[in-house]
Amino acid sequence: MEQHIRKVGTVSRGIRCPIFREGDDLAAIVTDTVLDAAACEGFEIRDKDVISITESVVARVQGNYASVDAIAEDVRAKLGGGTVGVIFPILSRNRFAICLRGIAMGCKKVVLMLSYPSDEVGNHLITMDMLDNSGANPYCDVLSLEDYRRLFGYEKHEFTGVDYVEYYGNLVKECGAEVEIIFANQAKAILPYCDHVINCDIHTRARTKRILLENGAKVVCSLDDIMTAPVNGSGYNEKYGLLGSNKSTEDSVKLFPRECQDLVLDIQARVKKATGKHVEVMVYGDGAFKDPQGKIWELADPVVSPAFTDGLIGTPNELKLKYLADNDFKDLSGEELKAAISASIRAKDGSSLVGNMAAQGTTPRQLTDLIGSLCDLTSGSGDKGTPVVLVQGYFDNYTN
């Protein structure tokens, strides 16, 4: 009897789910929904499938929200309530505007320092061509708001149509605080203005905090130092604070989900009990990829995945098929070529292929970053209604 050969490799399926609410049994609902989808659509759950849940539904079920009043109280307690430097925020109504409202409500004056020509994740205040033509040196020049307007005028964001300089400045004033806006890319440029600072950068936050403290700042808080504990019964995130938060309403943010390792292990165990299959499970947020048009790097969360099962630890260990075909086996074709490449793949012993010429051009990134990016693109950020993604065949290779 001829052996059946699978013709399909990796498959990513968005799983339609009910609308989740605070207090729902997320593990049970996710498990039941995935198994129901498999039965309805005629596919089977297999070993090493990956079930991924977007962080937003995890946080929603946890009820992990914070109001601007709670943020303001925490900022006052930690920064003193006077003049506070707020440096390197990303340009986002969804990601930072509500956080800035809370910060402004907890201060008398905000000295807002924006990086230029773009923020950390690639949102541009101005184009590189505008910067080149201005004569300003972004490595050392500190610009006042007047300098900025004289050089660059009123530039609106390509995608949102928002002048973030004006938008953030007005937002602070509407919250009752004074505002002074400057533009610089060196963290210590804030220190002539104030010595109490909130550094709002994400992936460079530890370095920024170190530089500020080494150069005389008295109090420095990163966003992951704000809302690390409940304030008047609010949500919180002990590890990430305000990092990874999203706008919920005009007066509140949804925080990054709290500890959720138990959740992924629970789902893994439920699927094992129901099907006998060992799946991997992860919670994912933003993917880690860059948009070539807008130059925006997607990852505004502190990590792609805050929780995942052990089978997702590590990086891929793959050979480049086209390298083998063009070099090691360039004289072979057809079934001989297929057999030779299959033998090379089967000969992998699990040791690292780093430095092996036949592995060059493969992707030595964390599995959770790769799979999380795939899931983020699959689920989308709008109205698809698929906050759970099932990835099958990701760990297959040419021999399976």
Coordinates of N, CA, C and O in Angstrom, one line a residue, residues 166-261:
E166 N 2.0 68.5 18.9 CA 0.8 69.3 19.3 C -0.1 68.4 20.2 O -0.6 68.9 21.2
Y167 N -0.4 67.2 19.7 CA -1.3 66.3 20.4 C -0.9 66.0 21.8 O -1.7 66.2 22.8
Y168 N 0.4 65.6 22.0 CA 0.9 65.3 23.4 C 0.9 66.6 24.2 O 0.6 66.6 25.4
G169 N 1.3 67.7 23.6 CA 1.4 69.0 24.4 C 0.1 69.4 24.9 O -0.1 69.8 26.1
N170 N -0.9 69.4 24.0 CA -2.3 69.7 24.4 C -2.9 68.8 25.5 O -3.6 69.2 26.4
L171 N -2.5 67.5 25.3 CA -3.1 66.5 26.3 C -2.6 66.8 27.7 O -3.3 66.7 28.6
V172 N -1.3 67.1 27.8 CA -0.7 67.4 29.1 C -1.4 68.7 29.7 O -1.8 68.7 30.9
K173 N -1.6 69.7 28.9 CA -2.2 70.9 29.4 C -3.7 70.7 29.8 O -4.2 71.2 30.8
E174 N -4.4 69.8 29.1 CA -5.8 69.5 29.4 C -5.9 68.8 30.7 O -6.9 68.9 31.4
C175 N -4.8 68.2 31.2 CA -4.8 67.5 32.4 C -4.4 68.4 33.6 O -4.2 67.9 34.7
G176 N -4.2 69.7 33.3 CA -3.9 70.6 34.4 C -2.4 70.8 34.7 O -2.1 71.5 35.7
A177 N -1.5 70.3 33.9 CA -0.1 70.4 34.1 C 0.5 71.4 33.1 O 0.0 71.6 32.0
E178 N 1.6 72.1 33.5 CA 2.4 72.8 32.6 C 3.1 71.8 31.7 O 3.4 70.7 32.1
V179 N 3.5 72.3 30.5 CA 4.3 71.4 29.6 C 5.4 72.2 28.9 O 5.2 73.4 28.5
E180 N 6.5 71.6 28.8 CA 7.6 72.2 28.0 C 8.1 71.0 27.2 O 8.3 69.9 27.7
I181 N 8.3 71.2 25.9 CA 8.6 70.2 24.9 C 10.0 70.4 24.4 O 10.3 71.5 23.9
I182 N 10.9 69.4 24.4 CA 12.2 69.5 23.8 C 12.4 68.2 23.0 O 11.6 67.3 23.1
F183 N 13.4 68.3 22.2 CA 13.7 67.2 21.3 C 15.2 66.8 21.4 O 16.1 67.6 21.2
A184 N 15.5 65.5 21.7 CA 16.9 65.1 21.9 C 16.9 63.6 21.9 O 15.9 62.9 22.1
N185 N 18.1 63.0 21.6 CA 18.3 61.6 21.6 C 19.2 61.1 22.6 O 19.4 59.9 22.7
Q186 N 19.8 62.0 23.4 CA 20.7 61.6 24.5 C 19.9 61.7 25.8 O 19.3 62.8 26.1
A187 N 19.8 60.6 26.6 CA 19.0 60.6 27.8 C 19.3 61.7 28.7 O 18.5 62.4 29.3
K188 N 20.6 62.0 28.9 CA 21.1 63.0 29.9 C 20.7 64.4 29.5 O 20.8 65.3 30.3
A189 N 20.2 64.6 28.3 CA 19.8 66.0 27.9 C 18.6 66.5 28.7 O 18.3 67.7 28.7
I190 N 17.9 65.6 29.4 CA 16.7 66.0 30.2 C 17.2 66.6 31.5 O 16.5 67.4 32.1
L191 N 18.4 66.3 32.0 CA 18.8 66.7 33.3 C 19.0 68.2 33.6 O 18.8 68.6 34.8
P192 N 19.4 69.0 32.6 CA 19.3 70.5 33.0 C 17.9 71.0 33.2 O 17.8 72.1 33.8
Y193 N 16.9 70.2 32.9 CA 15.5 70.7 33.1 C 14.9 70.1 34.4 O 14.1 70.8 35.0
C194 N 15.3 68.9 34.7 CA 14.7 68.3 35.9 C 15.5 67.1 36.3 O 16.2 66.5 35.5
D195 N 15.4 66.6 37.6 CA 16.1 65.5 38.0 C 15.2 64.3 38.5 O 15.7 63.3 39.0
H196 N 13.9 64.5 38.2 CA 13.0 63.4 38.4 C 12.4 63.0 37.1 O 11.8 63.8 36.4
V197 N 12.6 61.8 36.6 CA 12.4 61.4 35.2 C 11.7 60.1 35.1 O 11.9 59.1 35.9
I198 N 10.7 60.0 34.2 CA 10.1 58.8 33.7 C 10.7 58.5 32.3 O 10.4 59.3 31.4
N199 N 11.5 57.5 32.2 CA 11.9 57.1 30.8 C 10.9 56.1 30.3 O 10.7 55.0 30.9
C200 N 10.4 56.4 29.1 CA 9.3 55.7 28.6 C 9.7 54.7 27.4 O 8.8 54.1 26.8
D201 N 11.0 54.6 27.2 CA 11.4 53.7 26.1 C 11.2 52.3 26.6 O 11.0 52.0 27.8
I202 N 11.1 51.4 25.6 CA 10.7 50.0 25.9 C 11.9 49.1 26.0 O 12.3 48.6 27.1
H203 N 12.6 48.8 24.9 CA 13.6 47.8 24.8 C 15.0 48.4 25.2 O 15.9 47.6 25.4
T204 N 15.1 49.7 25.3 CA 16.4 50.3 25.8 C 16.3 50.9 27.2 O 17.2 51.6 27.6
R205 N 15.3 50.5 27.9 CA 15.0 51.2 29.2 C 16.0 51.0 30.2 O 16.3 51.9 31.0
A206 N 16.7 49.8 30.3 CA 17.7 49.6 31.3 C 18.9 50.5 31.1 O 19.4 51.1 32.1
R207 N 19.3 50.6 29.9 CA 20.5 51.5 29.6 C 20.1 52.9 29.8 O 20.9 53.7 30.4
T208 N 18.9 53.4 29.4 CA 18.5 54.8 29.7 C 18.5 55.1 31.1 O 19.0 56.1 31.6
K209 N 18.0 54.2 31.9 CA 17.9 54.4 33.4 C 19.3 54.5 34.0 O 19.6 55.4 34.8
R210 N 20.2 53.6 33.5 CA 21.6 53.6 34.0 C 22.3 55.0 33.7 O 22.9 55.6 34.6
I211 N 22.1 55.4 32.5 CA 22.7 56.7 32.0 C 22.2 57.9 32.9 O 23.0 58.7 33.3
L212 N 20.9 57.9 33.1 CA 20.3 59.0 33.9 C 20.9 59.0 35.3 O 21.3 60.1 35.9
L213 N 20.9 57.9 35.9 CA 21.4 57.8 37.3 C 22.9 58.1 37.4 O 23.3 58.7 38.4
E214 N 23.6 57.6 36.5 CA 25.1 57.9 36.5 C 25.4 59.4 36.3 O 26.5 59.9 36.7
N215 N 24.4 60.1 35.7 CA 24.7 61.5 35.4 C 23.9 62.5 36.3 O 23.7 63.7 36.0
G216 N 23.4 62.0 37.5 CA 22.9 62.9 38.5 C 21.4 62.9 38.7 O 21.0 63.7 39.5
A217 N 20.7 62.1 38.0 CA 19.2 62.1 38.2 C 19.0 61.6 39.7 O 19.6 60.7 40.1
K218 N 18.0 62.2 40.3 CA 17.7 61.8 41.7 C 16.7 60.6 41.7 O 16.9 59.7 42.5
V219 N 15.7 60.7 40.9 CA 14.7 59.6 40.9 C 14.4 59.3 39.4 O 14.1 60.2 38.6
V220 N 14.5 58.0 39.0 CA 14.2 57.6 37.7 C 13.3 56.4 37.7 O 13.6 55.4 38.4
C221 N 12.2 56.5 37.1 CA 11.3 55.3 36.9 C 11.1 55.0 35.4 O 10.8 56.0 34.6
S222 N 11.2 53.8 35.1 CA 10.8 53.4 33.7 C 9.3 53.1 33.8 O 8.7 53.0 34.9
L223 N 8.7 52.9 32.6 CA 7.3 52.6 32.6 C 7.0 51.3 33.4 O 5.9 51.1 33.9
D224 N 8.0 50.4 33.4 CA 7.8 49.1 34.2 C 7.9 49.3 35.7 O 7.8 48.3 36.4
D225 N 8.1 50.5 36.1 CA 8.1 50.8 37.6 C 6.8 51.5 38.0 O 6.6 51.7 39.2
I226 N 5.9 51.8 37.1 CA 4.7 52.4 37.4 C 3.5 51.4 37.3 O 3.5 50.6 36.3
M227 N 2.7 51.4 38.2 CA 1.5 50.4 38.3 C 2.0 48.9 38.4 O 1.6 48.0 37.8
T228 N 3.0 48.8 39.3 CA 3.5 47.4 39.6 C 2.8 46.8 40.8 O 3.0 45.6 41.1
A229 N 1.9 47.5 41.4 CA 1.0 47.0 42.5 C -0.3 47.7 42.4 O -0.4 48.8 41.8
P230 N -1.4 47.1 43.0 CA -2.7 47.7 42.9 C -2.7 49.1 43.5 O -2.1 49.3 44.6
V231 N -3.4 50.0 42.9 CA -3.7 51.3 43.5 C -5.2 51.5 43.6 O -5.9 51.5 42.6
N232 N -5.7 51.5 44.9 CA -7.1 51.5 45.1 C -7.9 50.5 44.4 O -8.9 50.7 43.8
G233 N -7.4 49.3 44.4 CA -8.1 48.1 43.8 C -7.9 48.0 42.3 O -8.5 47.2 41.6
S234 N -7.0 48.8 41.7 CA -6.8 48.7 40.3 C -6.0 47.4 39.8 O -5.6 46.7 40.7
G235 N -5.9 47.2 38.5 CA -5.1 46.2 38.0 C -3.6 46.6 38.2 O -3.3 47.8 38.6
Y236 N -2.7 45.7 37.8 CA -1.3 46.0 37.9 C -0.5 45.0 37.2 O -1.1 44.0 36.7
N237 N 0.8 45.2 37.0 CA 1.6 44.2 36.5 C 3.0 44.3 37.2 O 3.7 45.2 37.0
E238 N 3.2 43.3 38.0 CA 4.4 43.4 38.9 C 5.7 43.5 38.2 O 6.6 44.1 38.6
K239 N 5.7 42.8 37.0 CA 7.0 42.7 36.2 C 7.1 43.9 35.2 O 8.2 44.4 35.0
Y240 N 6.0 44.2 34.5 CA 6.1 45.2 33.4 C 5.4 46.5 33.6 O 5.5 47.4 32.8
G241 N 4.6 46.7 34.7 CA 4.0 47.9 35.0 C 3.1 48.4 33.9 O 2.2 47.7 33.4
L242 N 3.4 49.6 33.4 CA 2.6 50.2 32.2 C 3.1 49.7 30.9 O 2.5 50.0 29.9
L243 N 4.2 49.1 30.8 CA 4.7 48.6 29.6 C 3.8 47.5 29.0 O 3.2 46.7 29.7
G244 N 3.5 47.6 27.7 CA 2.6 46.7 27.0 C 1.2 47.0 27.2 O 0.3 46.3 26.8
S245 N 0.9 48.2 27.8 CA -0.5 48.6 28.0 C -1.1 49.1 26.7 O -0.4 49.5 25.8
N246 N -2.5 49.0 26.6 CA -3.2 49.6 25.5 C -4.4 50.4 26.0 O -4.9 50.2 27.1
K247 N -4.8 51.3 25.2 CA -6.0 52.1 25.5 C -7.2 51.2 25.6 O -7.5 50.4 24.8
S248 N -7.9 51.4 26.7 CA -9.2 50.7 26.9 C -10.4 51.7 26.7 O -11.2 51.5 25.8
T249 N -10.4 52.7 27.5 CA -11.3 53.9 27.3 C -10.5 55.2 27.3 O -9.3 55.1 27.5
E250 N -11.2 56.3 27.3 CA -10.5 57.6 27.4 C -9.9 57.8 28.7 O -9.0 58.7 28.9
D251 N -10.3 57.0 29.7 CA -9.8 57.2 31.1 C -9.1 55.9 31.7 O -8.9 55.9 32.9
S252 N -8.8 54.9 30.8 CA -8.2 53.7 31.4 C -7.4 53.0 30.4 O -7.6 53.1 29.2
V253 N -6.5 52.2 30.9 CA -5.7 51.3 30.0 C -5.9 49.9 30.4 O -6.1 49.6 31.6
K254 N -5.7 49.0 29.4 CA -5.6 47.6 29.7 C -4.1 47.3 29.8 O -3.4 47.5 28.9
L255 N -3.7 46.7 31.0 CA -2.3 46.4 31.2 C -2.0 45.1 30.5 O -2.8 44.3 30.2
F256 N -0.7 44.9 30.4 CA -0.1 43.6 30.0 C -0.6 42.5 31.0 O -0.7 42.8 32.2
P257 N -0.9 41.3 30.5 CA -1.4 40.3 31.5 C -0.4 40.0 32.6 O 0.8 40.0 32.3
R258 N -1.0 39.7 33.7 CA -0.1 39.3 34.9 C 0.4 37.8 34.6 O 0.0 37.2 33.6
E259 N 1.0 37.3 35.6 CA 1.6 36.0 35.5 C 0.6 35.0 34.9 O -0.5 34.8 35.4
C260 N 0.9 34.4 33.8 CA 0.0 33.5 33.1 C 0.6 32.2 32.7 O 0.1 31.5 31.7
Q261 N 1.7 31.8 33.4 CA 2.3 30.5 33.1 C 1.3 29.3 33.4 O 1.2 28.3 32.7

